[in-house]
Coordinates of C-alpha atoms in Angstrom, one line a residue:
X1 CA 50.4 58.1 86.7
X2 CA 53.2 58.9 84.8
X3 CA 54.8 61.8 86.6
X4 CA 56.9 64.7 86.0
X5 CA 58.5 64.7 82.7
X6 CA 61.4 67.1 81.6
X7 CA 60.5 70.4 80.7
X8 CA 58.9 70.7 77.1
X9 CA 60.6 73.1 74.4
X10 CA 57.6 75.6 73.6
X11 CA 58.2 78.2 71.5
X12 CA 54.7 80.1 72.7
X13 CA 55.1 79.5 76.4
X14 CA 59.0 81.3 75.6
X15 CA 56.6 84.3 74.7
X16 CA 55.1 84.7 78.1
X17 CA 56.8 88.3 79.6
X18 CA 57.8 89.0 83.3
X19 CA 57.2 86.4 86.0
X20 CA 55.2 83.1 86.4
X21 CA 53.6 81.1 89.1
X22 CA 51.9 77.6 88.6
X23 CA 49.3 76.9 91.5
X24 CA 47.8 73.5 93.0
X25 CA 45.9 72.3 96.2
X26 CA 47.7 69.4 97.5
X27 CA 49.9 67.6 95.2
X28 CA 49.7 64.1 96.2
X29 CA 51.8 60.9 95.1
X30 CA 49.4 60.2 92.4
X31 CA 45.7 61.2 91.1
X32 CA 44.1 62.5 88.1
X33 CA 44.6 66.5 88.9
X34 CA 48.2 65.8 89.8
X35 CA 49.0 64.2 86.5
X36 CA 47.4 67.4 84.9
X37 CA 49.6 69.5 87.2
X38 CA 52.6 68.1 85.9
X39 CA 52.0 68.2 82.4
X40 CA 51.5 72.2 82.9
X41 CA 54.7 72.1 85.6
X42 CA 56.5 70.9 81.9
X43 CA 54.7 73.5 79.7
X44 CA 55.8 76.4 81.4
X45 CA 59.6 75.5 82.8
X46 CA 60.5 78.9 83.7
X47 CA 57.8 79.5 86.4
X48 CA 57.9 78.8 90.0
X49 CA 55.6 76.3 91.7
X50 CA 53.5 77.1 94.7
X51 CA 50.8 73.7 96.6
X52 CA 49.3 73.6 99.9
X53 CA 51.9 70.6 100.6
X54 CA 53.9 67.7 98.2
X55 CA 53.4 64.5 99.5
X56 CA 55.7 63.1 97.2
X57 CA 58.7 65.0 97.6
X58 CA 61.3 66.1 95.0
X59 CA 58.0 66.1 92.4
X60 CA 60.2 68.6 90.1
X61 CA 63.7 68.4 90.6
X62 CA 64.7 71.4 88.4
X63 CA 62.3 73.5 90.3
X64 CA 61.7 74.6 93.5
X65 CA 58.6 73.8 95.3
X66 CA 57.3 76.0 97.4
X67 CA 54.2 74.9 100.7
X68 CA 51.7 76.9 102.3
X69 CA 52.8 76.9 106.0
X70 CA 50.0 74.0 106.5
X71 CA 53.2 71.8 105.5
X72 CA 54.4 72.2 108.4
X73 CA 51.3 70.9 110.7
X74 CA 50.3 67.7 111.1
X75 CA 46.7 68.5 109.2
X76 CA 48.9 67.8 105.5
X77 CA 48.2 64.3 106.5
X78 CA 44.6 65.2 106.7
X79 CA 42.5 66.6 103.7
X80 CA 39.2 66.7 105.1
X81 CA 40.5 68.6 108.3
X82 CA 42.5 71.1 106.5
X83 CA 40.2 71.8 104.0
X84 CA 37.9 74.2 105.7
X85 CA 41.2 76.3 106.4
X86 CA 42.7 76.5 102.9
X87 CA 40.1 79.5 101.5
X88 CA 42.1 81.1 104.4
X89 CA 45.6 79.9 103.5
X90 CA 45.4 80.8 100.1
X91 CA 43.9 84.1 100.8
X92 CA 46.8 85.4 102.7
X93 CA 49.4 83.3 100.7
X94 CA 51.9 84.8 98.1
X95 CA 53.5 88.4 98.7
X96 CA 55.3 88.8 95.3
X97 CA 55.4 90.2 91.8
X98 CA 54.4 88.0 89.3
X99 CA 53.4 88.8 86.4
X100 CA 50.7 85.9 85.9
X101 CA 49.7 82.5 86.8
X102 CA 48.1 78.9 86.0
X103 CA 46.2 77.9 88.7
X104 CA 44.8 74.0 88.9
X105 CA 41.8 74.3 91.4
X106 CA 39.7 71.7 92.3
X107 CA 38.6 73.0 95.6
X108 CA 40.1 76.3 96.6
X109 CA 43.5 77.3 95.1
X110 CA 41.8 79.6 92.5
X111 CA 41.4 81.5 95.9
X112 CA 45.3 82.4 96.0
X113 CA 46.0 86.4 96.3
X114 CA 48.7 88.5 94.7
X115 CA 48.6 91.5 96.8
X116 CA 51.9 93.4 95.4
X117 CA 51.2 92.6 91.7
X118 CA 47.5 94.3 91.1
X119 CA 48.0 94.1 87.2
X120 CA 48.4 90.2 87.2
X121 CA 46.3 87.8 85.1
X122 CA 45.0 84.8 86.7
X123 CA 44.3 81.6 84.5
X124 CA 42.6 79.0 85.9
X125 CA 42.5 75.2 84.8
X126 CA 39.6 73.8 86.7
X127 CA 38.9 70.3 87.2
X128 CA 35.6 71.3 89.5
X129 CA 34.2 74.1 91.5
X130 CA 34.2 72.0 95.2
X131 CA 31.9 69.7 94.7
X132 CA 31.3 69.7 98.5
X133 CA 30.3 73.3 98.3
X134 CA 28.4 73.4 95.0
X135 CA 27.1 69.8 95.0
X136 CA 27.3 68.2 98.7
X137 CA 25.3 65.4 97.3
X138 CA 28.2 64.2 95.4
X139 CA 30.6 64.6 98.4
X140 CA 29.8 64.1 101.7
X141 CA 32.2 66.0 103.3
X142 CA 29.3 68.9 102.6
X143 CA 26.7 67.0 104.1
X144 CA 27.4 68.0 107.5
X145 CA 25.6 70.5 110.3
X146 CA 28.8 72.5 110.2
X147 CA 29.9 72.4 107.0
X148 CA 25.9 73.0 105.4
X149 CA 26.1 75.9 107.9
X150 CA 29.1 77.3 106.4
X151 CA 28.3 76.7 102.8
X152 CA 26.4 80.1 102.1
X153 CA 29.6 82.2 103.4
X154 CA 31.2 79.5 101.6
X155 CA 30.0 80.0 97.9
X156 CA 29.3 83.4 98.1
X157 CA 33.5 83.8 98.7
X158 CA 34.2 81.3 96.4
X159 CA 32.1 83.2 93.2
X160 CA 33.9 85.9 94.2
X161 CA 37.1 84.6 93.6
X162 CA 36.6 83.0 90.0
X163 CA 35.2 86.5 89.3
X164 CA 38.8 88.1 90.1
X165 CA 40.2 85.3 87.1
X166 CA 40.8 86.6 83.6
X167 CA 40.7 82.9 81.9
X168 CA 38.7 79.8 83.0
X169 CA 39.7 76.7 81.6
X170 CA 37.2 74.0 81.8
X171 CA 38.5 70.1 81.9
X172 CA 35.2 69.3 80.4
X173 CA 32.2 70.7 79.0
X174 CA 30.4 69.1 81.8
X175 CA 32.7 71.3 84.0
X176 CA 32.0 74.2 82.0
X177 CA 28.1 73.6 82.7
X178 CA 28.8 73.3 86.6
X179 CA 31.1 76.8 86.1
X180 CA 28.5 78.4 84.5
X181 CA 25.6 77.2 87.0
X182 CA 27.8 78.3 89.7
X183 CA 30.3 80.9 89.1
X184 CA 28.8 82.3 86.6
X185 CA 31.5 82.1 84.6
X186 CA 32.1 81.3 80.8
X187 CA 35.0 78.6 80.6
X188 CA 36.4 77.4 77.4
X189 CA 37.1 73.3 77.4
X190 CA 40.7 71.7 77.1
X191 CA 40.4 68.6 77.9
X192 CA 43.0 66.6 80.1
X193 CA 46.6 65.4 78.9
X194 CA 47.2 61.6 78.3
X195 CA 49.9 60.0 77.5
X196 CA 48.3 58.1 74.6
X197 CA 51.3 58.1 72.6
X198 CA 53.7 56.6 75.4
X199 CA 51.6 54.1 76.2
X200 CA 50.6 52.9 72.6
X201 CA 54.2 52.9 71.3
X202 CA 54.9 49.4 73.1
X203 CA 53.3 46.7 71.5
X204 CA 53.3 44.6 75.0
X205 CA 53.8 46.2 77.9
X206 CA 54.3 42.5 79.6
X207 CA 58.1 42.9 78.0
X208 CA 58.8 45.8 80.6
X209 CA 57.3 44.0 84.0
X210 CA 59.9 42.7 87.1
X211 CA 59.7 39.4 88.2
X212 CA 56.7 39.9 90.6
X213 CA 54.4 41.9 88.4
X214 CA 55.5 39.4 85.7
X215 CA 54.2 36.5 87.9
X216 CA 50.9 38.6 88.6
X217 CA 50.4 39.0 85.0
X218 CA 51.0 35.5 84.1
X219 CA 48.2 34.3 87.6
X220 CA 45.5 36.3 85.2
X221 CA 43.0 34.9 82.9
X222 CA 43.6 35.4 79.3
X223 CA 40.1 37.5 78.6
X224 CA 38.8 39.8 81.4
X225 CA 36.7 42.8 82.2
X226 CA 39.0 45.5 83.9
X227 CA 38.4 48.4 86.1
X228 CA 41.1 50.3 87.8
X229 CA 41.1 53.2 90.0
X230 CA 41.1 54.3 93.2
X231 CA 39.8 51.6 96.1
X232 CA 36.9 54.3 97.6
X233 CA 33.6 54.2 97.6
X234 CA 32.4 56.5 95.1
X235 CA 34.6 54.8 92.3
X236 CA 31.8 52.1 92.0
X237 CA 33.9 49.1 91.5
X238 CA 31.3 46.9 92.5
X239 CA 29.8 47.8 89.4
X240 CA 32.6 46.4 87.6
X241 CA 32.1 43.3 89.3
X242 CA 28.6 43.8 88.1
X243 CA 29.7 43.9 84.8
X244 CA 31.7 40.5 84.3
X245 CA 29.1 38.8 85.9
X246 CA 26.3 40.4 82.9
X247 CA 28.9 39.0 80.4
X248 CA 30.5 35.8 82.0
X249 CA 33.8 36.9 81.8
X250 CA 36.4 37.2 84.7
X251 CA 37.2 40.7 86.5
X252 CA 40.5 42.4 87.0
X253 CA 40.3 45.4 88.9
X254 CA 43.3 47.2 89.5
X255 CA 44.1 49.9 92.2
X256 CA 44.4 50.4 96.0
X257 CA 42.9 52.8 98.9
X258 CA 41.2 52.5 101.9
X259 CA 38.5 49.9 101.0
X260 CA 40.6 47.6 99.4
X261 CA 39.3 44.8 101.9
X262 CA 35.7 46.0 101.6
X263 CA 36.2 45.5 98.0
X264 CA 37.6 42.1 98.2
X265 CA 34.2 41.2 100.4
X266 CA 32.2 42.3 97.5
X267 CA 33.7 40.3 95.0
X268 CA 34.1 36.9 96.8
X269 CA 30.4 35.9 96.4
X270 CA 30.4 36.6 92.8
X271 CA 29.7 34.5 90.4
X272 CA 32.7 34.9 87.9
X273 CA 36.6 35.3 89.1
X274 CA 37.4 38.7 90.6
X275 CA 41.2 39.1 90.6
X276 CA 42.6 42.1 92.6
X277 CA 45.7 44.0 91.7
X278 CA 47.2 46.2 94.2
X279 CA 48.7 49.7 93.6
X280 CA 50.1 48.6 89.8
X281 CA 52.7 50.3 88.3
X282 CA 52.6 52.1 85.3
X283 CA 53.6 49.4 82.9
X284 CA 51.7 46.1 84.2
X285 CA 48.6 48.9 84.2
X286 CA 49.4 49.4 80.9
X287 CA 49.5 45.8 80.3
X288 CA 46.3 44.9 81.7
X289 CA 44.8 47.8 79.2
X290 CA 46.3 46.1 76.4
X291 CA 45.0 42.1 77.8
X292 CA 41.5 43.5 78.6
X293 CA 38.5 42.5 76.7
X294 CA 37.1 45.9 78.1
X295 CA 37.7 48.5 80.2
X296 CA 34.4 49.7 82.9
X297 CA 35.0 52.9 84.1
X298 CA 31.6 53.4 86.7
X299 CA 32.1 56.6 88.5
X300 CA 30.5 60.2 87.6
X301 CA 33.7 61.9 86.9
X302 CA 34.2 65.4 85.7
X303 CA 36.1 64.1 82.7
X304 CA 38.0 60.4 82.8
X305 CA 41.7 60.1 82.2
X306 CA 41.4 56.2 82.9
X307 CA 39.3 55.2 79.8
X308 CA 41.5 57.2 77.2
X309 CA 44.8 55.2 78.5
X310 CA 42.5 51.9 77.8
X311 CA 41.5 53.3 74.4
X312 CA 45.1 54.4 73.6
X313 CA 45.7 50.4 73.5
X314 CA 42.4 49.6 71.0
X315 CA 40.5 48.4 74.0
X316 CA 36.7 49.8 74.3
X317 CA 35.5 51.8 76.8
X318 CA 32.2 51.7 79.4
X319 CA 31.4 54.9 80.9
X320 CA 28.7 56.4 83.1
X321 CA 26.0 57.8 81.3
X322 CA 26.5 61.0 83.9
X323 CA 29.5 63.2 84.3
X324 CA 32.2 64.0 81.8
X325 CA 33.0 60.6 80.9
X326 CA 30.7 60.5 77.8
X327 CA 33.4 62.8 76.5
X328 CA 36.3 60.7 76.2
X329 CA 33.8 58.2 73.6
X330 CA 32.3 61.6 72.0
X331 CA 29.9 59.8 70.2
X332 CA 32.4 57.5 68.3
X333 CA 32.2 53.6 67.8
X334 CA 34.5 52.8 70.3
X335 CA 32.6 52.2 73.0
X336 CA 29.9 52.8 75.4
X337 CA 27.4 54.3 78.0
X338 CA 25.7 52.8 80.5
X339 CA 22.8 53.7 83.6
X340 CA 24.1 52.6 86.5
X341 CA 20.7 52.9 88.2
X342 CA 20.1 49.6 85.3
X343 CA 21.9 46.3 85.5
X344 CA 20.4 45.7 81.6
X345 CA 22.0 49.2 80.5
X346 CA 25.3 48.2 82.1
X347 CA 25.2 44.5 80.2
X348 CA 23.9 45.9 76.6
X349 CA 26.6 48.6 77.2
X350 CA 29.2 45.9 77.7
X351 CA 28.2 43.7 74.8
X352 CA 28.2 46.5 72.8
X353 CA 31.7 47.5 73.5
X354 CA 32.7 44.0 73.1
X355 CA 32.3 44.7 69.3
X356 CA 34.3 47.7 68.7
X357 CA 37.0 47.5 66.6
X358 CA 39.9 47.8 68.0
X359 CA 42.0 49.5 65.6
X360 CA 39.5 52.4 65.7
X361 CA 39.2 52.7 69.3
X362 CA 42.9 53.5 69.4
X363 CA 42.8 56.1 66.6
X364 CA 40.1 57.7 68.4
X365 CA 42.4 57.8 71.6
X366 CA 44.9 59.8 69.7
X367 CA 42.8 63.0 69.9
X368 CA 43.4 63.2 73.7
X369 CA 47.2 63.1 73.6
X370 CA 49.5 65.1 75.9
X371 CA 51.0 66.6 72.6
X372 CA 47.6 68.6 71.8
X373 CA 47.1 69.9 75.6
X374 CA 50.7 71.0 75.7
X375 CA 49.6 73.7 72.4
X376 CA 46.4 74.2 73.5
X377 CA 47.1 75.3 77.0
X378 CA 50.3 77.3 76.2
X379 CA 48.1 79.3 73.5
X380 CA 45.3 79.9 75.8
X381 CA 48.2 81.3 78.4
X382 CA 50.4 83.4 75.9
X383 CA 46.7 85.2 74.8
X384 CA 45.4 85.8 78.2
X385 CA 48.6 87.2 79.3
X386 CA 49.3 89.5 76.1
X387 CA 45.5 90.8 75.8
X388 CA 45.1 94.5 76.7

């Protein structure tokens, strides 16, 4: 992830009257929602900032951050603890007068309270309604005794609180579909900022790696089948083992977590080279993007930040059939969907991304950048705050 950038010049968001607050759960060092956070942290640089807790510290240094007083306990340091707490937190949170606010809410910060500015208008940028709430079968930190028990409470609380939202933003129109199946909600789709023309303006991102990531670099094969995220379990990465093995090409996959080892027992009986990178930085990510013969993204995500950076360098994209991922390819020649339930969908998928071209994968790629976010997120803010 990129990071905080400096505030962007915006002539709309300078049209936004009174006061501003921006809104997250937890902002950790790194992730897909956080990266989405900052780009709106820059699109709006004269409102404050409010998160459960920053685990990165200093995030925005021309702002000040402020945390929920669960910063202070040692549950920051555990999510699936704190969680149950947070509808609570945010409930009771802010006592001020602001005039409106963008709230990024992937679990429960859409919950947040104003209660000395009744005339405020809430926007909301919503990577998921909590998926352990709404769809324990993709989480199973809902599949519990305690937490099914608490789930009708729960839901009934939490539709309560995206009714009290003026504007729902959806990351996806898979997102939108969950919103509307259970929030009842219409959301309108702006899909996720990436930083496709960063990373396509260097034509080799091995020119800006250290020593060490240089000498990882050079240890790789000269054609591979990436995958990169997170080292969990529902990131599938076995599948992009899975995949080299269909196509008899050697794996790269790039990341790190808490199952880094049991991902490293997965790939020593396979029958290509697995190479493992551990937590890369930006540019010798970027770099194996560029090197990759393609790029296998396996999980069912509610959008899919990952295969747009790949595509922003002209190499083709695999995605999960399910989820928001099929939006990223939306319906172009540059890459393309497999089953994961089918080891021959995931090889014919493969093989046919092996024959995009790659100048029009990166063209495609163009029509996620950062750029078109920033105006179509600022424009969605300045209306919902200035209609009667």
């Amino acid at each position: 992830m990129t990071g905080y950038a400096h505030p962007l010049p915006s002539a709309r968001a300078a049209q936004l009257p009174g006061h501003g607050l921006l809104v997250h759960e937890w902002l950790a060092p790194a992730g897909g929602s956080e990266q989405v956070f900052d780009r709106i942290v820059a699109d709006f640089p004269r409102a404050d900032v409010l998160c459960l807790w920053d685990d990165r510290g200093n995030r925005y240094p021309d702002r000040q951050v402020r945390e929920t007083w669960l910063a202070r306990t040692p549950l920051r340091h555990h999510k699936a603890l704190a969680l149950p707490l947070t509808p609570l937190v945010w409930a009771h949170q802010m006592h001020g007068t602001y005039d409106w606010a963008v709230v990024s809410t992937h679990s429960f910060a859409h919950h947040v309270r104003f209660s000395c500015a009744p005339g405020m208008r809430k926007i909301l940028y919503v990577h998921t309604p909590a998926r352990y709430v709404w769809e324990p079968e993709l989480d199973a930190r809902g599949d519990g005794a305690l937490a099914r028990a608490a789930s009708p409470w729960l839901r009934a609380l939490d539709r309560r609180r995206a009714a009290e939202a003026h504007t729902l933003v959806a990351n996806s129109h898979f997102v939108a579909r969950r919103i509307a199946r259970t929030w009842s909600r219409e959301a309108h789709v702006i899909h996720p900022p990436v930083e496709v023309e960063r990373i396509a303006s260097v034509r080799d991102w091995r020119g800006r790696l250290d020593g060490p990531e240089a000498a990882v670099s050079d240890g790789l094969p000269s054609e591979f089948v990436l995958g990169a995220s997170r080292f969990i379990p529902y990131k599938r990465l076995d599948l992009v083992i899975r995949a080299g093995e269909a196509v008899d090409l050697p794996v790269v996959i790039a990341g790190g977590g808490p199952e880094e080892e049991a991902l490293r027992a997965a790939a020593a009986p396979a029958r290509v080279p697995v190479h493992v990178v551990v937590d890369p930085s930006d540019a010798l990510l970027y770099s194996l993007y560029q090197r990759a013969t393609v790029f296998v993204f396996p999980p069912v995500e509610d959008f899919g930040i990952m295969p747009v950076e790949a595509m922003a360098t002209g190499t083709p994209a695999v995605v999960n059939v399910e989820g928001g991922a099929p939006e990223t390819l939306a319906g172009r020649p540059v890459g393309a969907v497999f089953d994961a339930a089918s080891p021959a969908s995931l090889r014919e998928a493969v093989e046919t991304a092996c024959s995009r071209h790659r100048a029009t994968v990166a063209d495609h790629a163009r029509r996620f950048d950062s750029r078109l976010f920033d105006d179509a997120m600022t424009s969605t803010v300045v209306e919902a705050v200035s209609a009667p």
